[in-house]
Tab-separated table of C-alpha atoms and ligand atoms in Angstrom:
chain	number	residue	atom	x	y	z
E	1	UNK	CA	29.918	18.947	9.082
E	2	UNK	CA	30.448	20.530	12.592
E	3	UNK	CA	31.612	18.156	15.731
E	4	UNK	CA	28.043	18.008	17.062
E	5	UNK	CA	26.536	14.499	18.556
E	6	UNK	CA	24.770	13.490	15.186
E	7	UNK	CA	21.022	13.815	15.833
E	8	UNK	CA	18.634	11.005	14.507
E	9	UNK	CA	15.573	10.585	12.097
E	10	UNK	CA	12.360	9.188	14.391
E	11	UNK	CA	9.944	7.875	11.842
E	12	UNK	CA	6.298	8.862	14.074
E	13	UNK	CA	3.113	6.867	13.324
E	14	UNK	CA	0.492	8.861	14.332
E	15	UNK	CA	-3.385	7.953	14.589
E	16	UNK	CA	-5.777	7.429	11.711
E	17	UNK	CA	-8.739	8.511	13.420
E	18	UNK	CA	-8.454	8.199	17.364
E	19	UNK	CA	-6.367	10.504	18.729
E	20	UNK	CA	-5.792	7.942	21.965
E	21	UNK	CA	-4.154	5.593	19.973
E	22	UNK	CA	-0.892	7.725	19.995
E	23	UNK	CA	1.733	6.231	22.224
E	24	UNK	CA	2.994	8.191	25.120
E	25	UNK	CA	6.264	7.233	22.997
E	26	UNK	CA	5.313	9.019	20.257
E	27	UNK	CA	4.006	12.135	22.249
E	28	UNK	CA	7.700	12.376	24.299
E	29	UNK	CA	9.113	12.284	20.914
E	30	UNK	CA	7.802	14.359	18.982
E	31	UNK	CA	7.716	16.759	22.138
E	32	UNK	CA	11.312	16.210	22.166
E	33	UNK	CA	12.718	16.803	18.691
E	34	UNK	CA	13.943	20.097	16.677
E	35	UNK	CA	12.247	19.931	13.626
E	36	UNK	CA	8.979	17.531	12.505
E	37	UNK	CA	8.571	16.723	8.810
E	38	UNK	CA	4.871	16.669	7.932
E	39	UNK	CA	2.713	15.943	4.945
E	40	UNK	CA	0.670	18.400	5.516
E	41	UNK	CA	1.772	21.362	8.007
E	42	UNK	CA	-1.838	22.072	8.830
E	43	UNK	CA	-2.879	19.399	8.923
E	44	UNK	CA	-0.581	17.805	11.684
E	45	UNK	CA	-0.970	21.075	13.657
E	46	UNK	CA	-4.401	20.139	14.655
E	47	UNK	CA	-3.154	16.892	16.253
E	48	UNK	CA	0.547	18.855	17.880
E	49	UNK	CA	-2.479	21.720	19.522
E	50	UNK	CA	-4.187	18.345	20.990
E	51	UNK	CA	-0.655	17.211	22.219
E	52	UNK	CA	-0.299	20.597	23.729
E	53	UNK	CA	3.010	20.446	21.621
E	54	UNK	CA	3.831	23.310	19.301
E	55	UNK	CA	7.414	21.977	17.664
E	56	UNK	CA	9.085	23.665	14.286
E	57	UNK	CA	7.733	22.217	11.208
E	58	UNK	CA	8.603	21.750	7.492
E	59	UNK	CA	6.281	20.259	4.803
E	60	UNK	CA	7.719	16.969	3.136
E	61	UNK	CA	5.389	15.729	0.056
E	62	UNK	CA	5.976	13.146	-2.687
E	63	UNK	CA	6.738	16.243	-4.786
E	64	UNK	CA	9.385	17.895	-2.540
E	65	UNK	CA	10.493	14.880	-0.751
E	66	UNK	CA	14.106	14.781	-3.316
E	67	UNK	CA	14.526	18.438	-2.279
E	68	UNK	CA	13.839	17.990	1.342
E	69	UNK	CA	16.454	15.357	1.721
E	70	UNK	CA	19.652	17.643	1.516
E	71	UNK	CA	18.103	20.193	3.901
E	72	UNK	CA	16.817	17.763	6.448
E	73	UNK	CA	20.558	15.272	6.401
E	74	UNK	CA	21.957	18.614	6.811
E	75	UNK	CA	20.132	19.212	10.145
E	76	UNK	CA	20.787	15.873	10.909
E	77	UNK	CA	25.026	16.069	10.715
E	78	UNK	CA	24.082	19.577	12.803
E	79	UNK	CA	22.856	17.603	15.884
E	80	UNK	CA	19.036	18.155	15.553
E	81	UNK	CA	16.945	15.120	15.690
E	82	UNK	CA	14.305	15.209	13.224
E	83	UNK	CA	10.898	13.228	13.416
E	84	UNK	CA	8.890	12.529	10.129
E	85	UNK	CA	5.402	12.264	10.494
E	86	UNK	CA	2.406	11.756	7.671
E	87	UNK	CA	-1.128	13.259	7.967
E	88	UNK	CA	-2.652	9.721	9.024
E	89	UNK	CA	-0.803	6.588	10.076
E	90	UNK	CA	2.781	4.920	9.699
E	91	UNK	CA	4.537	6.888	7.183
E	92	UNK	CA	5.992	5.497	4.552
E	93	UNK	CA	2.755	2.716	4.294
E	94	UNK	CA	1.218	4.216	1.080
E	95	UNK	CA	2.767	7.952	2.187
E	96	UNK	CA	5.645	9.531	1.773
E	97	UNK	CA	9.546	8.895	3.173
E	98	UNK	CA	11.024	6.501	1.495
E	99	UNK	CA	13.519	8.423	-0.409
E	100	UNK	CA	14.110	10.491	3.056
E	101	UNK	CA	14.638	7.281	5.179
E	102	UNK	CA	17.248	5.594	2.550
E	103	UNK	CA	19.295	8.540	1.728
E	104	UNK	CA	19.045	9.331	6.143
E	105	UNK	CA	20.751	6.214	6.139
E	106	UNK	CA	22.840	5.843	3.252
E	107	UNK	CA	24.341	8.721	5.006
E	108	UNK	CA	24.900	7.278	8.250
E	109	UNK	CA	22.389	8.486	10.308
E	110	UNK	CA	20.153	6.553	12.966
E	111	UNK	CA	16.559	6.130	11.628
E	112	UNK	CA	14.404	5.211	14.887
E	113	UNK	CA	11.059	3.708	14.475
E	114	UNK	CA	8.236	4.683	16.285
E	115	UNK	CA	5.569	2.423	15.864
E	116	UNK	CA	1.664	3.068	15.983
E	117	UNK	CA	-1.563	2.837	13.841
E	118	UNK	CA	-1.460	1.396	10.258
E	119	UNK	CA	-4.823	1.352	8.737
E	120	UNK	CA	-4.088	-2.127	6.617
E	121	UNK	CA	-2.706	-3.749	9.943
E	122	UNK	CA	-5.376	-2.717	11.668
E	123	UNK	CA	-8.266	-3.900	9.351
E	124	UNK	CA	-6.683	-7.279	8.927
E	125	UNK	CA	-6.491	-7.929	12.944
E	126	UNK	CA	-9.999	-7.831	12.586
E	127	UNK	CA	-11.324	-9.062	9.381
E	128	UNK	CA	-11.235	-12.819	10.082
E	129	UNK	CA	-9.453	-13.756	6.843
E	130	UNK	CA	-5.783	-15.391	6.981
E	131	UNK	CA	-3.296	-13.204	7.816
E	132	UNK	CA	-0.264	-15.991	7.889
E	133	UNK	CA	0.401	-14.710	4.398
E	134	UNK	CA	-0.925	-11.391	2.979
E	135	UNK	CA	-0.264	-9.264	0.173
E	136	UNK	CA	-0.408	-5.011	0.477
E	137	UNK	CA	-0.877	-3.574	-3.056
E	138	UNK	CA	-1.368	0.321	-1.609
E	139	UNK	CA	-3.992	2.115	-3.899
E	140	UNK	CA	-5.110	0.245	-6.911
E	141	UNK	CA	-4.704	2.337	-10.596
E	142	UNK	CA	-7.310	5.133	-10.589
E	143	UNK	CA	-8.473	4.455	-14.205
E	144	UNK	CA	-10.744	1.719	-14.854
E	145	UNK	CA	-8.367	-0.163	-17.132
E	146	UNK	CA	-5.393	0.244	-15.104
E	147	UNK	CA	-7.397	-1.081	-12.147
E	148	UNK	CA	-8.926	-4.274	-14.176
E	149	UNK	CA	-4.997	-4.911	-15.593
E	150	UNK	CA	-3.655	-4.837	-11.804
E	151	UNK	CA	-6.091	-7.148	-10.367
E	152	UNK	CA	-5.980	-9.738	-13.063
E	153	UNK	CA	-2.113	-9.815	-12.877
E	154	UNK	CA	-3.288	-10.793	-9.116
E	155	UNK	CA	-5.656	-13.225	-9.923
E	156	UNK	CA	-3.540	-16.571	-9.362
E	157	UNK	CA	-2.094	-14.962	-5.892
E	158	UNK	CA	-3.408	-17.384	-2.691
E	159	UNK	CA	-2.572	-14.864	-0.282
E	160	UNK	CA	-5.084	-12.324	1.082
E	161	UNK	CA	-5.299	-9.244	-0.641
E	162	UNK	CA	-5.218	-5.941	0.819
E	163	UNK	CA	-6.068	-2.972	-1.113
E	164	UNK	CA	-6.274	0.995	0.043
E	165	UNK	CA	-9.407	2.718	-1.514
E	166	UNK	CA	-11.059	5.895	-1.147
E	167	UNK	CA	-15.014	6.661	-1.179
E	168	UNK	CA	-14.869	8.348	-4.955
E	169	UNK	CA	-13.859	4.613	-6.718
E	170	UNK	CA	-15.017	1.834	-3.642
E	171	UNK	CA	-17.631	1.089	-5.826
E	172	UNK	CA	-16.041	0.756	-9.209
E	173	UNK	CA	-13.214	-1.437	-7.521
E	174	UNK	CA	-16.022	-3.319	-5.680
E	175	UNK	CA	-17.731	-4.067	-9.611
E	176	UNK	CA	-14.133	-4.949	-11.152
E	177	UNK	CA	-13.803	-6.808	-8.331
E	178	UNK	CA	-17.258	-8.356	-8.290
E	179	UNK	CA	-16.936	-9.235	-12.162
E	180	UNK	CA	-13.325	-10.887	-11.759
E	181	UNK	CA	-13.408	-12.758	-8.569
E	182	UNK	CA	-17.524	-13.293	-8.431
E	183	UNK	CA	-17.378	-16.193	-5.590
E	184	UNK	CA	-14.183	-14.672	-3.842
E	185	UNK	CA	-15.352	-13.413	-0.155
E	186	UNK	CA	-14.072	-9.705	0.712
E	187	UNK	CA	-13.876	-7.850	3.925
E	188	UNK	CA	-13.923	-3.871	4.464
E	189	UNK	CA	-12.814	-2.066	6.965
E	190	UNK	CA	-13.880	1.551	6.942
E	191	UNK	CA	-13.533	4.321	9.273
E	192	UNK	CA	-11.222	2.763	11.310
E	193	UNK	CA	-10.540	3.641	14.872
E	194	UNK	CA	-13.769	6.328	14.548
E	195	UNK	CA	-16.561	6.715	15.392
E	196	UNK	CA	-18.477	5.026	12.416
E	197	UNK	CA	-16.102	1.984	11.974
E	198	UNK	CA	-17.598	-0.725	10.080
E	199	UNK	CA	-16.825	-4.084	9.233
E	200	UNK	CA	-18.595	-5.194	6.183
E	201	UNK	CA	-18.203	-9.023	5.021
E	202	UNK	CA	-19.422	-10.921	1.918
E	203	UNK	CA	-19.097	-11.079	-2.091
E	204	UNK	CA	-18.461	-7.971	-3.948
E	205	UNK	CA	-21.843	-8.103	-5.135
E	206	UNK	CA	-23.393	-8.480	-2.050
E	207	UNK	CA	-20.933	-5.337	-0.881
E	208	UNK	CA	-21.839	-3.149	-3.755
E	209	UNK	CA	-26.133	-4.211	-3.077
E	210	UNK	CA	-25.006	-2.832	0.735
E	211	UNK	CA	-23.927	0.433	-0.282
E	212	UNK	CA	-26.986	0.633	-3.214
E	213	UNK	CA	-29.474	0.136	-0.015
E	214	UNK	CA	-27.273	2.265	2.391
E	215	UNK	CA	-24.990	4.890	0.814
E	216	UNK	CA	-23.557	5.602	3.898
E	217	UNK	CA	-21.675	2.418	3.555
E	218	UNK	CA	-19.796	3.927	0.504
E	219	UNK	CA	-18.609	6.872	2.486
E	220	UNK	CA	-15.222	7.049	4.505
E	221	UNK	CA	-11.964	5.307	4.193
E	222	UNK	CA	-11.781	1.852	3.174
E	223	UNK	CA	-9.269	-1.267	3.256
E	224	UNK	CA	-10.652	-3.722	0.787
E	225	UNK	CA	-9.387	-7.509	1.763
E	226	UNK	CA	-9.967	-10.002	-0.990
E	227	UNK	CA	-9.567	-13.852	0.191
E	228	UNK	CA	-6.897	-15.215	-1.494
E	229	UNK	CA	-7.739	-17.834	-4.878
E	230	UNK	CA	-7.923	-21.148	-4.334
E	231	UNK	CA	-4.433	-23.096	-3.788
E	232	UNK	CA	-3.752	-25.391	-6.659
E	233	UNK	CA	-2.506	-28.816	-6.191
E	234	UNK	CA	1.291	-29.179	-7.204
E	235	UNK	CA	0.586	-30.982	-10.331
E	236	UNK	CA	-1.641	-28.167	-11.563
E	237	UNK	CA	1.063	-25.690	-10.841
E	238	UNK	CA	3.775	-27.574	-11.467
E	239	UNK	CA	3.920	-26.072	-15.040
E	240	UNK	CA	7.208	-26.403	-16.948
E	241	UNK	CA	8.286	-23.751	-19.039
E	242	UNK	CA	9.259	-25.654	-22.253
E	243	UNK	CA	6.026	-27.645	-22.198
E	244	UNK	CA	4.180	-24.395	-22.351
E	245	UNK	CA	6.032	-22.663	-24.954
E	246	UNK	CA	6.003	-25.847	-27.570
E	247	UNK	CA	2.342	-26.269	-26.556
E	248	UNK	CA	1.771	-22.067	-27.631
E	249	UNK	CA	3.418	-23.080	-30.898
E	250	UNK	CA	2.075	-26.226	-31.832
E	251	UNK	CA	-1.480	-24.198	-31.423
E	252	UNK	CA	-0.564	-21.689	-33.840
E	253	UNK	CA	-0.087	-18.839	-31.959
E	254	UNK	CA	2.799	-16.401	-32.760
E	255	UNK	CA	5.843	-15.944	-31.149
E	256	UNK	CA	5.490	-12.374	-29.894
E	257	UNK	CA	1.985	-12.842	-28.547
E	258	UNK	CA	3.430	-16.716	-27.149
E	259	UNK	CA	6.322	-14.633	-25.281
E	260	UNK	CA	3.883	-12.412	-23.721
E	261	UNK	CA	1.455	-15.351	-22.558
E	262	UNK	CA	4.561	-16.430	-21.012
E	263	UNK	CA	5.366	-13.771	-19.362
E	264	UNK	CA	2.154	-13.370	-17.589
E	265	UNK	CA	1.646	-17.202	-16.547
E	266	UNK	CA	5.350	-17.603	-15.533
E	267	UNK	CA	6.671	-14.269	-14.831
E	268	UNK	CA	10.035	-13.139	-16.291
E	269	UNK	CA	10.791	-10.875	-19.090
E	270	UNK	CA	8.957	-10.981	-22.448
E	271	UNK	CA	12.158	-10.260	-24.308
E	272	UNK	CA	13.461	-13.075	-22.533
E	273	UNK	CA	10.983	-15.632	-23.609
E	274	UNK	CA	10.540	-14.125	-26.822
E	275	UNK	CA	14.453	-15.070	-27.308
E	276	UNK	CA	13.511	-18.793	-26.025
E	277	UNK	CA	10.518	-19.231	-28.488
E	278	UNK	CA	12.754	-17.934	-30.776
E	279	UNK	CA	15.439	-21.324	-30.215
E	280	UNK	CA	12.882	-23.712	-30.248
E	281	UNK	CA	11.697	-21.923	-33.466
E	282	UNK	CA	14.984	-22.071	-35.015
E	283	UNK	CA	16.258	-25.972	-33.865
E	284	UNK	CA	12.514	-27.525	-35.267
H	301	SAM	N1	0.063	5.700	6.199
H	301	SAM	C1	-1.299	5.288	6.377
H	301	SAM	C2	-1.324	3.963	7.146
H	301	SAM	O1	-0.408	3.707	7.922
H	301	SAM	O2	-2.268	3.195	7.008
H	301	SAM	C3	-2.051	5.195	5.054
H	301	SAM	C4	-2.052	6.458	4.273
H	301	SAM	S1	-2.912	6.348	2.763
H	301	SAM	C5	-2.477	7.883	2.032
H	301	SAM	C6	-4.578	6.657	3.214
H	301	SAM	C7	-5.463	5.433	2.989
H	301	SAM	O3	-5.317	4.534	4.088
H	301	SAM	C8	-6.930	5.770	2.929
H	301	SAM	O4	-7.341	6.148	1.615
H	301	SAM	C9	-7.558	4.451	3.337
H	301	SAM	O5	-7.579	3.543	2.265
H	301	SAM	C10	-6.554	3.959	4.388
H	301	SAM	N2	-6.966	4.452	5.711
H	301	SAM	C11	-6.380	5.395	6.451
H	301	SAM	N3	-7.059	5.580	7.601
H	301	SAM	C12	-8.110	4.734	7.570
H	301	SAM	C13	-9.190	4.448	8.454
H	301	SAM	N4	-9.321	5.102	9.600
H	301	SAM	N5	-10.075	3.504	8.088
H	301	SAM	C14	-9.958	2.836	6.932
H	301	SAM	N6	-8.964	3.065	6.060
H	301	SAM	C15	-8.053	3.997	6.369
């Protein structure tokens, strides 16, 4: 490591559609900076040409993010300051740089934020649905089963929901949706910050009868928000654990399926209550 100031990693959110919403922070930084680490090197180009800017850059995907780390700390401990960027957006928010930004700092290194648009942020500042509590799930599973298995394991959340969806499934996650949570009101925000932004607001099956009389509606980028379920009163969630487990094996049903009922009402490990049923097996 030479005797050079250490230089830092600024983490750049850039636009997700208008190019005024980058801060004149941003611009001086990534104006300022030896090296920018892009998604996609072409990509980011475009918006650097707008900026008048016309810095060094490397490419830094999910797939070479692990090899990128050594070669970007190393610029780092050589004084350069190094700004990430990804191709829409705060990076790291469903985008690569996580492994970057922990190993940056595991290795002592300043890791400046430099906030800016976030497409789920932004959708939810303008969706009308509680935001005091929310829950980000990124992109749901791509296949159809994966996708049904995620939501249900969602279904008792209260919070809002906030999913990241692109035009190819909207409508298949709008019918899973539609068939698990039929009453549940949804919001989407699509095309954010451009020029076709759209707020659409009502059941999933009133979303999906949008899009069937307009496919326009179906085209885009898309945060799906999904009102939360309905809170419980405490009695009704004030389940206790052994109650449920005796009640599973009074009814008959074995301990290995029992252990993973358990698992999915009450969380936890289905070894773990696979072991319990197992006591209160054993002691009857
Ligand atoms: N890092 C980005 C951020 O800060 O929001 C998200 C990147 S993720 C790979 C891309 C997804 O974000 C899109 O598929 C879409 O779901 C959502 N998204 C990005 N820009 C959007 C926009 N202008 N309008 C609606 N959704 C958008």
């Amino acid at each position: 490591m030479s005797d050079a100031i250490a230089g830092s990693l600024y983490v750049v959110a850039t636009p997700i559609g208008n190019l005024d919403d980058l801060s004149p922070r941003a611009v001086k930084v990534l104006g300022e900076v030896a090296l920018v680490a892009a998604e996609d090197t072409r990509h980011s180009a475009r918006l650097m040409r707008h900026l008048g800017l016309s810095p060094a850059m490397i490419s830094l995907h999910d797939y070479n993010e692990a090899a990128r780390v050594d070669q970007l700390i190393e610029r780092l401990a050589r004084g350069d300051d190094v700004a990430l960027i990804s191709d829409a957006g705060t990076p790291l928010i469903s985008d690569p740089g996580y492994v970057l930004v922990r190993e940056v700092r595991e290795a002592g290194f300043r890791v400046i934020p430099i906030p800016g648009a976030c497409a789920l942020v932004t959708a939810l500042c303008a969706a009308g649905l509680p935001t005091d509590r929310f829950r980000f799930h990124g992109f749901l599973p791509a296949k159809g089963s994966g996708r049904r298995a995620r939501l249900e394991t969602l279904g008792a959340a209260t919070e809002t929901l906030v999913f990241y969806e692109s035009p190819h499934r909207i409508r298949d996650t709008l019918a899973d949706i539609a068939a698990l949570w039929p009453e549940r009101r949804l919001v989407l925000g699509r095309e954010l910050t451009k020029t076709f932004e759209t707020f659409l607001d009502g059941k999933a099956s009133e979303l999906l009868q949008r899009m069937e009389h307009d496919p326009d509606q179906a085209r885009g980028e898309f945060v799906v928000m999904v009102e939360g379920g309905a809170e419980r009163d405490g009695a009704a969630i004030d389940l206790d654990a052994e109650t449920l487990l005796r009640s599973l094996l009074a009814e008959g049903v074995g301990v290995k399926q029992a252990a993973a009922v358990a698992a999915r009402v009450l969380g936890g490990a289905k070894k773990q209550w696979y072991a319990a049923l197992q006591q209160i097996k054993d002691a009857e």
